[in-house]
Amino acid sequence: MDKPGNKTYRRIGMIGGTFDPIHIGHLIIAEKAREEFSLEKVLFITAGIPYHKKKTFAPASHRFEMVKTAIKDNKYFEADDLEIKRPRSSYTFDTILVLKKRMPNADIFCITGEDIFNELKTWHRYKELVKNTVFLVAPRREKRVKTIPKIPHLKYYFIDSPFMDV
């Protein structure tokens, strides 16, 4: 992680989710984003208490272990349990702020699916979130839906990845 005074410019991807379970689609999207956008690494952040899902099947600690196992052979991938350690609901905005504090000289890229991205206006503190990250969006349909949210300061790019209906 960045140290105070370190002027190194870094590009860090983060992909968050319940990962209940993590699957090949997550791994392909993360790797495609890393390659296409020259990301130094991709953090897989397991949601502790997801605000948008009523229930997960596996406990957070088990889901985190599944993530570690799934990514262990990719030197550019790293599992992070910062949301699991949170005693309250997991919000992307809060996670981005923690990552920016940890790595002040990094640009944080939020990797997400097109379906979730199209609901961005429902996200916690979305107006502030878009000022603090760039979104890398994985297509979920063969033809892109033209419902991209109109939000000031929103920066996003579509990942050149195969269509995945996951």
PDB file of C-alpha atoms in Angstrom:
ATOM      1  CA  MET A   1       0.000   0.000   0.000  1.00  0.00           C
ATOM      2  CA  ASP A   2       1.049   3.620  -0.421  1.00  0.00           C
ATOM      3  CA  LYS A   3       3.197   5.188   2.258  1.00  0.00           C
ATOM      4  CA  PRO A   4       3.005   8.887   3.171  1.00  0.00           C
ATOM      5  CA  GLY A   5       5.174  10.883   0.783  1.00  0.00           C
ATOM      6  CA  ASN A   6       5.151   8.153  -1.870  1.00  0.00           C
ATOM      7  CA  LYS A   7       4.480   9.887  -5.192  1.00  0.00           C
ATOM      8  CA  THR A   8       3.908   6.688  -7.155  1.00  0.00           C
ATOM      9  CA  TYR A   9       0.903   6.895  -9.451  1.00  0.00           C
ATOM     10  CA  ARG A  10      -1.188   3.760  -9.173  1.00  0.00           C
ATOM     11  CA  ARG A  11      -4.217   2.303 -10.922  1.00  0.00           C
ATOM     12  CA  ILE A  12      -6.185  -0.044  -8.688  1.00  0.00           C
ATOM     13  CA  GLY A  13      -9.333  -1.933  -9.638  1.00  0.00           C
ATOM     14  CA  MET A  14     -11.889  -3.085  -7.120  1.00  0.00           C
ATOM     15  CA  ILE A  15     -14.672  -5.542  -7.638  1.00  0.00           C
ATOM     16  CA  GLY A  16     -17.086  -5.913  -4.771  1.00  0.00           C
ATOM     17  CA  GLY A  17     -19.847  -8.376  -4.174  1.00  0.00           C
ATOM     18  CA  THR A  18     -21.360 -10.986  -1.955  1.00  0.00           C
ATOM     19  CA  PHE A  19     -19.479 -13.626  -3.970  1.00  0.00           C
ATOM     20  CA  ASP A  20     -22.045 -16.205  -2.904  1.00  0.00           C
ATOM     21  CA  PRO A  21     -20.351 -17.889  -4.634  1.00  0.00           C
ATOM     22  CA  ILE A  22     -17.578 -16.280  -6.638  1.00  0.00           C
ATOM     23  CA  HIS A  23     -17.587 -17.669 -10.186  1.00  0.00           C
ATOM     24  CA  ILE A  24     -15.642 -17.639 -13.440  1.00  0.00           C
ATOM     25  CA  GLY A  25     -17.558 -14.588 -14.694  1.00  0.00           C
ATOM     26  CA  HIS A  26     -16.137 -12.469 -11.856  1.00  0.00           C
ATOM     27  CA  LEU A  27     -12.619 -13.656 -12.650  1.00  0.00           C
ATOM     28  CA  ILE A  28     -12.898 -13.067 -16.404  1.00  0.00           C
ATOM     29  CA  ILE A  29     -14.328  -9.570 -15.976  1.00  0.00           C
ATOM     30  CA  ALA A  30     -11.638  -8.629 -13.434  1.00  0.00           C
ATOM     31  CA  GLU A  31      -8.824  -9.900 -15.667  1.00  0.00           C
ATOM     32  CA  LYS A  32     -10.214  -8.209 -18.784  1.00  0.00           C
ATOM     33  CA  ALA A  33     -10.512  -4.912 -16.875  1.00  0.00           C
ATOM     34  CA  ARG A  34      -6.973  -5.275 -15.511  1.00  0.00           C
ATOM     35  CA  GLU A  35      -5.504  -5.872 -18.957  1.00  0.00           C
ATOM     36  CA  GLU A  36      -7.532  -3.300 -20.871  1.00  0.00           C
ATOM     37  CA  PHE A  37      -7.133  -0.463 -18.354  1.00  0.00           C
ATOM     38  CA  SER A  38      -3.568  -1.247 -17.182  1.00  0.00           C
ATOM     39  CA  LEU A  39      -4.556  -1.850 -13.578  1.00  0.00           C
ATOM     40  CA  GLU A  40      -1.709  -2.648 -11.209  1.00  0.00           C
ATOM     41  CA  LYS A  41      -3.970  -4.967  -9.257  1.00  0.00           C
ATOM     42  CA  VAL A  42      -7.607  -5.822  -8.664  1.00  0.00           C
ATOM     43  CA  LEU A  43      -9.008  -6.019  -5.149  1.00  0.00           C
ATOM     44  CA  PHE A  44     -11.847  -8.470  -4.581  1.00  0.00           C
ATOM     45  CA  ILE A  45     -13.880  -7.019  -1.723  1.00  0.00           C
ATOM     46  CA  THR A  46     -16.344  -9.401  -0.123  1.00  0.00           C
ATOM     47  CA  ALA A  47     -19.452  -7.693   1.249  1.00  0.00           C
ATOM     48  CA  GLY A  48     -19.941  -8.269   4.951  1.00  0.00           C
ATOM     49  CA  ILE A  49     -23.530  -7.102   5.385  1.00  0.00           C
ATOM     50  CA  PRO A  50     -24.807  -6.291   1.895  1.00  0.00           C
ATOM     51  CA  TYR A  51     -27.488  -3.610   1.954  1.00  0.00           C
ATOM     52  CA  HIS A  52     -29.113  -4.738  -1.300  1.00  0.00           C
ATOM     53  CA  LYS A  53     -29.581  -8.431  -0.578  1.00  0.00           C
ATOM     54  CA  LYS A  54     -31.837  -9.818   2.109  1.00  0.00           C
ATOM     55  CA  LYS A  55     -29.829 -12.956   2.726  1.00  0.00           C
ATOM     56  CA  THR A  56     -26.655 -14.734   1.725  1.00  0.00           C
ATOM     57  CA  PHE A  57     -26.307 -18.489   1.844  1.00  0.00           C
ATOM     58  CA  ALA A  58     -22.749 -18.663   3.151  1.00  0.00           C
ATOM     59  CA  PRO A  59     -21.350 -16.658   6.081  1.00  0.00           C
ATOM     60  CA  ALA A  60     -19.035 -13.771   5.151  1.00  0.00           C
ATOM     61  CA  SER A  61     -15.941 -15.593   6.410  1.00  0.00           C
ATOM     62  CA  HIS A  62     -16.679 -18.580   4.140  1.00  0.00           C
ATOM     63  CA  ARG A  63     -17.359 -16.339   1.136  1.00  0.00           C
ATOM     64  CA  PHE A  64     -14.062 -14.533   1.767  1.00  0.00           C
ATOM     65  CA  GLU A  65     -12.215 -17.874   1.878  1.00  0.00           C
ATOM     66  CA  MET A  66     -13.880 -18.858  -1.424  1.00  0.00           C
ATOM     67  CA  VAL A  67     -12.591 -15.620  -2.969  1.00  0.00           C
ATOM     68  CA  LYS A  68      -9.047 -16.240  -1.704  1.00  0.00           C
ATOM     69  CA  THR A  69      -9.102 -19.745  -3.142  1.00  0.00           C
ATOM     70  CA  ALA A  70     -10.512 -18.601  -6.500  1.00  0.00           C
ATOM     71  CA  ILE A  71      -7.905 -15.857  -7.034  1.00  0.00           C
ATOM     72  CA  LYS A  72      -4.807 -17.483  -5.533  1.00  0.00           C
ATOM     73  CA  ASP A  73      -3.156 -18.230  -8.891  1.00  0.00           C
ATOM     74  CA  ASN A  74      -3.391 -14.679 -10.254  1.00  0.00           C
ATOM     75  CA  LYS A  75      -0.604 -12.445  -8.928  1.00  0.00           C
ATOM     76  CA  TYR A  76      -2.600  -9.324  -9.855  1.00  0.00           C
ATOM     77  CA  PHE A  77      -5.620 -10.264  -7.739  1.00  0.00           C
ATOM     78  CA  GLU A  78      -5.916  -9.651  -4.010  1.00  0.00           C
ATOM     79  CA  ALA A  79      -8.700 -10.445  -1.528  1.00  0.00           C
ATOM     80  CA  ASP A  80      -9.628  -7.685   0.910  1.00  0.00           C
ATOM     81  CA  ASP A  81     -11.858  -8.147   3.948  1.00  0.00           C
ATOM     82  CA  LEU A  82     -12.413  -4.488   4.810  1.00  0.00           C
ATOM     83  CA  GLU A  83     -16.192  -4.741   4.350  1.00  0.00           C
ATOM     84  CA  ILE A  84     -16.384  -7.931   6.400  1.00  0.00           C
ATOM     85  CA  LYS A  85     -14.734  -6.121   9.301  1.00  0.00           C
ATOM     86  CA  ARG A  86     -17.369  -3.366   9.158  1.00  0.00           C
ATOM     87  CA  PRO A  87     -20.084  -3.785  11.819  1.00  0.00           C
ATOM     88  CA  ARG A  88     -22.752  -2.306   9.525  1.00  0.00           C
ATOM     89  CA  SER A  89     -23.976  -2.531   5.945  1.00  0.00           C
ATOM     90  CA  SER A  90     -21.436  -2.435   3.136  1.00  0.00           C
ATOM     91  CA  TYR A  91     -21.585   0.552   0.806  1.00  0.00           C
ATOM     92  CA  THR A  92     -19.298   1.134  -2.179  1.00  0.00           C
ATOM     93  CA  PHE A  93     -18.944   4.820  -1.278  1.00  0.00           C
ATOM     94  CA  ASP A  94     -17.497   3.981   2.158  1.00  0.00           C
ATOM     95  CA  THR A  95     -15.188   1.360   0.661  1.00  0.00           C
ATOM     96  CA  ILE A  96     -13.828   3.784  -1.945  1.00  0.00           C
ATOM     97  CA  LEU A  97     -13.066   6.328   0.802  1.00  0.00           C
ATOM     98  CA  VAL A  98     -11.156   3.711   2.816  1.00  0.00           C
ATOM     99  CA  LEU A  99      -9.163   2.677  -0.265  1.00  0.00           C
ATOM    100  CA  LYS A 100      -8.351   6.305  -1.131  1.00  0.00           C
ATOM    101  CA  LYS A 101      -7.132   6.855   2.431  1.00  0.00           C
ATOM    102  CA  ARG A 102      -4.983   3.700   2.261  1.00  0.00           C
ATOM    103  CA  MET A 103      -3.652   4.575  -1.193  1.00  0.00           C
ATOM    104  CA  PRO A 104      -3.776   8.358  -1.600  1.00  0.00           C
ATOM    105  CA  ASN A 105      -1.739   8.247  -4.814  1.00  0.00           C
ATOM    106  CA  ALA A 106      -4.023   5.784  -6.564  1.00  0.00           C
ATOM    107  CA  ASP A 107      -6.882   6.088  -8.977  1.00  0.00           C
ATOM    108  CA  ILE A 108      -9.567   3.625  -7.928  1.00  0.00           C
ATOM    109  CA  PHE A 109     -11.575   1.931 -10.676  1.00  0.00           C
ATOM    110  CA  CYS A 110     -14.848   0.298  -9.644  1.00  0.00           C
ATOM    111  CA  ILE A 111     -15.534  -2.815 -11.736  1.00  0.00           C
ATOM    112  CA  THR A 112     -19.211  -3.662 -12.014  1.00  0.00           C
ATOM    113  CA  GLY A 113     -21.781  -5.308 -14.231  1.00  0.00           C
ATOM    114  CA  GLU A 114     -23.922  -3.278 -16.602  1.00  0.00           C
ATOM    115  CA  ASP A 115     -27.141  -4.262 -14.821  1.00  0.00           C
ATOM    116  CA  ILE A 116     -25.906  -2.938 -11.458  1.00  0.00           C
ATOM    117  CA  PHE A 117     -24.318   0.123 -13.072  1.00  0.00           C
ATOM    118  CA  ASN A 118     -27.651   1.070 -14.646  1.00  0.00           C
ATOM    119  CA  GLU A 119     -29.088   1.286 -11.100  1.00  0.00           C
ATOM    120  CA  LEU A 120     -26.356   3.672  -9.930  1.00  0.00           C
ATOM    121  CA  LYS A 121     -28.858   6.330  -8.856  1.00  0.00           C
ATOM    122  CA  THR A 122     -30.100   3.922  -6.161  1.00  0.00           C
ATOM    123  CA  TRP A 123     -26.621   3.522  -4.626  1.00  0.00           C
ATOM    124  CA  HIS A 124     -25.766   5.036  -1.251  1.00  0.00           C
ATOM    125  CA  ARG A 125     -24.322   8.561  -1.736  1.00  0.00           C
ATOM    126  CA  TYR A 126     -24.012   8.021  -5.486  1.00  0.00           C
ATOM    127  CA  LYS A 127     -23.503  11.727  -6.274  1.00  0.00           C
ATOM    128  CA  GLU A 128     -20.378  11.756  -4.115  1.00  0.00           C
ATOM    129  CA  LEU A 129     -19.291   8.291  -5.231  1.00  0.00           C
ATOM    130  CA  VAL A 130     -19.022   9.299  -8.892  1.00  0.00           C
ATOM    131  CA  LYS A 131     -16.594  12.081  -7.946  1.00  0.00           C
ATOM    132  CA  ASN A 132     -14.259   9.540  -6.333  1.00  0.00           C
ATOM    133  CA  THR A 133     -14.022   6.684  -8.814  1.00  0.00           C
ATOM    134  CA  VAL A 134     -14.132   5.661 -12.458  1.00  0.00           C
ATOM    135  CA  PHE A 135     -16.483   2.814 -13.336  1.00  0.00           C
ATOM    136  CA  LEU A 136     -15.401  -0.066 -15.553  1.00  0.00           C
ATOM    137  CA  VAL A 137     -18.579  -1.715 -16.759  1.00  0.00           C
ATOM    138  CA  ALA A 138     -18.920  -5.312 -17.945  1.00  0.00           C
ATOM    139  CA  PRO A 139     -21.618  -5.850 -20.575  1.00  0.00           C
ATOM    140  CA  ARG A 140     -24.419  -8.179 -19.557  1.00  0.00           C
ATOM    141  CA  ARG A 141     -26.382  -8.134 -22.788  1.00  0.00           C
ATOM    142  CA  GLU A 142     -25.461  -8.647 -26.397  1.00  0.00           C
ATOM    143  CA  LYS A 143     -26.772  -5.148 -27.125  1.00  0.00           C
ATOM    144  CA  ARG A 144     -26.076  -2.381 -24.666  1.00  0.00           C
ATOM    145  CA  VAL A 145     -29.060  -0.881 -22.934  1.00  0.00           C
ATOM    146  CA  LYS A 146     -29.212   2.848 -23.401  1.00  0.00           C
ATOM    147  CA  THR A 147     -30.234   3.560 -19.810  1.00  0.00           C
ATOM    148  CA  ILE A 148     -26.852   4.813 -18.674  1.00  0.00           C
ATOM    149  CA  PRO A 149     -27.469   7.064 -15.692  1.00  0.00           C
ATOM    150  CA  LYS A 150     -27.159  10.796 -16.336  1.00  0.00           C
ATOM    151  CA  ILE A 151     -25.150  11.956 -13.325  1.00  0.00           C
ATOM    152  CA  PRO A 152     -22.780  14.945 -13.245  1.00  0.00           C
ATOM    153  CA  HIS A 153     -19.091  13.904 -12.896  1.00  0.00           C
ATOM    154  CA  LEU A 154     -19.830  10.271 -13.840  1.00  0.00           C
ATOM    155  CA  LYS A 155     -16.843   8.659 -15.587  1.00  0.00           C
ATOM    156  CA  TYR A 156     -17.195   5.165 -17.027  1.00  0.00           C
ATOM    157  CA  TYR A 157     -15.838   2.851 -19.697  1.00  0.00           C
ATOM    158  CA  PHE A 158     -17.189  -0.417 -20.995  1.00  0.00           C
ATOM    159  CA  ILE A 159     -14.865  -3.391 -20.621  1.00  0.00           C
ATOM    160  CA  ASP A 160     -14.196  -5.238 -23.863  1.00  0.00           C
ATOM    161  CA  SER A 161     -15.269  -8.546 -22.400  1.00  0.00           C
ATOM    162  CA  PRO A 162     -17.475 -11.311 -23.693  1.00  0.00           C
ATOM    163  CA  PHE A 163     -21.199 -11.035 -23.093  1.00  0.00           C
ATOM    164  CA  MET A 164     -21.997 -12.906 -19.896  1.00  0.00           C
ATOM    165  CA  ASP A 165     -25.471 -13.573 -18.608  1.00  0.00           C
ATOM    166  CA  VAL A 166     -24.606 -14.262 -14.966  1.00  0.00           C
TER     167      VAL A 166
END
